[in-house]
Structure formats: C-alpha cells, structure tokens
Amino acid sequence: MTVWRLDKHVLAFPDPHYGDDDGLIAVGGDLSVDRLLLAYSNGIFPWYGFREEPEIMWFCPLDRFVIFPDKIHISHSMRTLINHRTYNVTINNDFDDVIEGCSRVDGRYDNTGAWLGKDMIAAYKRLHDQGFAASVEVWKGSELAGGLYGVTIGRSFFGESMFSLQPSASKLALIALAKMMQQVGGNLIDCQFETPHLKTMGGEHIGYDEYMKIISEE
C-alpha cells in the first residue's frame, strides 16, 4: 500500500486501488476548485483534522456507501412529519449558513479531529460559487432547522455533511435531495462512509469500480 505526496503545482492523483487499507491515497496538494473537481470525479475527497494534521489528506475508500435516489427509504414517522408540513425545504437558498451549521452544530468545530475548518469551508464556498456545490435547507418558519451540503458533478451528488437543530431535519433534507434527484435524472448520492443514520434511509455498499461506472454516466 502506498500513500502519495502531491505537488501543489501538478494536478494529478494516484490510482486509488493502490491506496492504504482505510482509503488514504495521498497527502498534500491544495484545495483549489480544479483539484477538488478532479478528486470528486474520481471518488476522492479531502478529510483531515485541521488542527492536528499539517497537510491535506485525501481518501478514496474502495468500499463505497451510497444511496440510490429511487431507493431512498422514508419511514412512517418521516412520512407523517412531511405530511404535517411543519418544515419548508429549499435548495441553494443559504449555502453559507448550512456549511457553517455543519461545522459548528453540537460543538463539532471544537472537537478533536474536527475537519470542517475555515480552509475547507472557503474551498466549498468557491465550488458553490462556480455551481459545483449545493445545499439543501430545512426551515421552521424563518429559522434554519437543519440541512446538508455536497458537491455536484454530472448526475451525482457527493454528500459532505449534514446537521439538525430540530428533530429529523437532516433526514428531511436527504429525502428532499433524493426526490429532487429522481426528478432530474440523478443517479447516485455518495455518502462516503456508512453510518446507522444513513443505513436506515437506504444506504448500501458498492465496489469502487461499479461506483466509478455510475458517476461517469452522462
């Protein structure tokens, strides 16, 4: 297994098949828009504790955890919540507050290993400004109750983080995202890693080679 050191002046990544067992394939480089787009188009993403790690770390697990939009699981309780119309959902209405919420809810920013620091936030805001990152906002009245954000390339959505200030708000955001992707022909929501929360909503494992075939579809 090999972990490569990236050159800031060379826009390239190694073959993920030769990465570390936990998916780490490279360190270094930068968080430029071009590098991030190249990374995500190959299933690679930056993930590192911004206080503890001196360099950017790039991961590409060969076992991918994804949700297919047409397979999203909506529980009875979530259907009831949706029918009550307690919340309103928007797309790309408040990207900045969503990413800040993902960074800081429940004290995340101050935790050991916190990864969504100012450099990462600035990088995803640049992606958003160029149309390659999107947010889903969940509102209770005029107050932001939760949401999620991620990278959008082609027909795929690469989820980065979600948060809730009200019960089930992040679940509602994910359901809204899946429904929207069904309407526009989206083919995959990349969850990166399995969590119990995402597994209950229809998440499943696929291999990297199958994953790459799907995200490469036009």
Short mmCIF file of C-alpha atoms in Angstrom, two decimals, residues 7-140:
data_model
loop_
_atom_site.label_atom_id
_atom_site.label_comp_id
_atom_site.label_asym_id
_atom_site.label_seq_id
_atom_site.Cartn_x
_atom_site.Cartn_y
_atom_site.Cartn_z
CA ASP A 7 2.73 18.53 -5.66
CA LYS A 8 0.77 21.79 -5.47
CA HIS A 9 1.87 22.59 -9.00
CA VAL A 10 0.85 19.25 -10.54
CA LEU A 11 -2.85 18.50 -10.89
CA ALA A 12 -2.96 14.70 -10.52
CA PHE A 13 -3.93 11.89 -8.15
CA PRO A 14 -2.65 8.33 -7.88
CA ASP A 15 -4.75 5.28 -8.71
CA PRO A 16 -6.98 4.69 -5.63
CA HIS A 17 -6.51 0.92 -6.00
CA TYR A 18 -3.02 1.34 -4.57
CA GLY A 19 -4.03 3.36 -1.52
CA ASP A 20 -3.96 2.48 2.18
CA ASP A 21 -6.43 -0.01 3.67
CA ASP A 22 -8.54 2.77 5.17
CA GLY A 23 -8.76 4.60 1.85
CA LEU A 24 -5.97 7.15 2.35
CA ILE A 25 -4.25 7.62 -1.00
CA ALA A 26 -2.39 10.93 -0.82
CA VAL A 27 -1.34 13.91 1.28
CA GLY A 28 -0.55 17.47 0.32
CA GLY A 29 -1.67 19.44 -2.71
CA ASP A 30 -4.24 22.17 -2.28
CA LEU A 31 -7.98 22.81 -2.13
CA SER A 32 -8.30 24.60 -5.46
CA VAL A 33 -11.52 24.24 -7.44
CA ASP A 34 -9.74 22.33 -10.21
CA ARG A 35 -8.14 19.85 -7.81
CA LEU A 36 -11.38 19.28 -5.94
CA LEU A 37 -13.29 18.65 -9.18
CA LEU A 38 -10.64 16.18 -10.33
CA ALA A 39 -10.77 14.48 -6.93
CA TYR A 40 -14.55 14.09 -6.73
CA SER A 41 -14.82 12.93 -10.33
CA ASN A 42 -12.63 10.01 -9.25
CA GLY A 43 -14.34 9.36 -5.92
CA ILE A 44 -11.61 11.09 -3.92
CA PHE A 45 -12.29 13.59 -1.14
CA PRO A 46 -10.26 15.62 1.41
CA TRP A 47 -10.69 14.68 5.05
CA TYR A 48 -8.29 15.65 7.82
CA GLY A 49 -8.26 17.17 11.29
CA PHE A 50 -7.35 20.76 10.52
CA ARG A 51 -5.78 21.31 13.96
CA GLU A 52 -3.86 18.04 14.18
CA GLU A 53 -2.73 17.38 10.61
CA PRO A 54 -0.13 19.61 8.93
CA GLU A 55 -1.23 18.62 5.41
CA ILE A 56 -4.40 17.87 3.48
CA MET A 57 -5.24 14.16 3.47
CA TRP A 58 -7.09 12.60 0.52
CA PHE A 59 -9.25 9.49 0.83
CA CYS A 60 -10.86 7.12 -1.63
CA PRO A 61 -12.35 4.01 0.05
CA LEU A 62 -12.77 1.12 -2.37
CA ASP A 63 -15.89 0.02 -0.48
CA ARG A 64 -18.37 2.84 -1.10
CA PHE A 65 -21.53 3.57 0.84
CA VAL A 66 -24.17 5.18 -1.36
CA ILE A 67 -27.86 5.89 -1.66
CA PHE A 68 -29.60 5.47 -4.99
CA PRO A 69 -32.23 8.26 -5.15
CA ASP A 70 -35.03 5.91 -6.22
CA LYS A 71 -34.26 3.62 -3.28
CA ILE A 72 -34.45 6.24 -0.52
CA HIS A 73 -36.29 4.77 2.48
CA ILE A 74 -38.93 7.03 4.01
CA SER A 75 -40.14 5.70 7.33
CA HIS A 76 -43.71 6.01 8.54
CA SER A 77 -42.67 8.65 11.07
CA MET A 78 -40.93 10.69 8.37
CA ARG A 79 -43.96 10.45 6.09
CA THR A 80 -46.09 11.73 8.96
CA LEU A 81 -43.66 14.60 9.56
CA ILE A 82 -43.67 15.52 5.87
CA ASN A 83 -47.48 15.45 5.74
CA HIS A 84 -47.73 17.77 8.75
CA ARG A 85 -45.82 20.43 6.75
CA THR A 86 -44.02 21.63 9.86
CA TYR A 87 -40.93 22.40 7.81
CA ASN A 88 -40.21 24.03 4.47
CA VAL A 89 -37.36 22.80 2.26
CA THR A 90 -35.30 24.88 -0.18
CA ILE A 91 -32.34 24.22 -2.46
CA ASN A 92 -29.31 26.54 -2.56
CA ASN A 93 -31.07 29.25 -0.58
CA ASP A 94 -28.45 29.60 2.17
CA PHE A 95 -25.31 27.62 1.39
CA ASP A 96 -23.13 29.67 3.73
CA ASP A 97 -25.29 29.12 6.82
CA VAL A 98 -25.69 25.41 6.03
CA ILE A 99 -21.95 24.78 5.81
CA GLU A 100 -21.36 26.86 8.94
CA GLY A 101 -24.06 24.85 10.71
CA CYS A 102 -22.42 21.59 9.64
CA SER A 103 -19.12 22.88 11.01
CA ARG A 104 -20.34 24.02 14.41
CA VAL A 105 -23.50 22.16 15.50
CA ASP A 106 -23.14 20.19 18.74
CA GLY A 107 -19.67 21.64 19.28
CA ARG A 108 -18.18 19.86 16.25
CA TYR A 109 -15.73 22.67 15.48
CA ASP A 110 -14.08 22.36 18.89
CA ASN A 111 -13.82 18.57 18.90
CA THR A 112 -10.57 16.72 18.39
CA GLY A 113 -10.30 15.73 14.74
CA ALA A 114 -12.70 18.42 13.51
CA TRP A 115 -12.27 18.58 9.75
CA LEU A 116 -14.58 21.35 8.56
CA GLY A 117 -12.34 24.32 9.32
CA LYS A 118 -12.02 27.70 7.64
CA ASP A 119 -9.89 26.44 4.73
CA MET A 120 -12.32 23.65 3.87
CA ILE A 121 -15.32 25.95 4.25
CA ALA A 122 -13.72 28.51 1.93
CA ALA A 123 -12.96 25.79 -0.62
CA TYR A 124 -16.55 24.52 -0.75
CA LYS A 125 -17.87 28.07 -0.95
CA ARG A 126 -15.68 28.56 -4.03
CA LEU A 127 -17.14 25.38 -5.51
CA HIS A 128 -20.63 26.66 -4.74
CA ASP A 129 -19.90 30.00 -6.39
CA GLN A 130 -18.97 28.12 -9.57
CA GLY A 131 -22.02 25.87 -9.47
CA PHE A 132 -20.32 22.68 -8.26
CA ALA A 133 -21.58 22.55 -4.68
CA ALA A 134 -25.14 22.71 -3.42
CA SER A 135 -27.07 22.89 -0.19
CA VAL A 136 -30.47 21.73 0.98
CA GLU A 137 -32.04 23.89 3.69
CA VAL A 138 -34.81 22.88 6.08
CA TRP A 139 -36.71 25.78 7.63
CA LYS A 140 -39.09 26.02 10.54
#
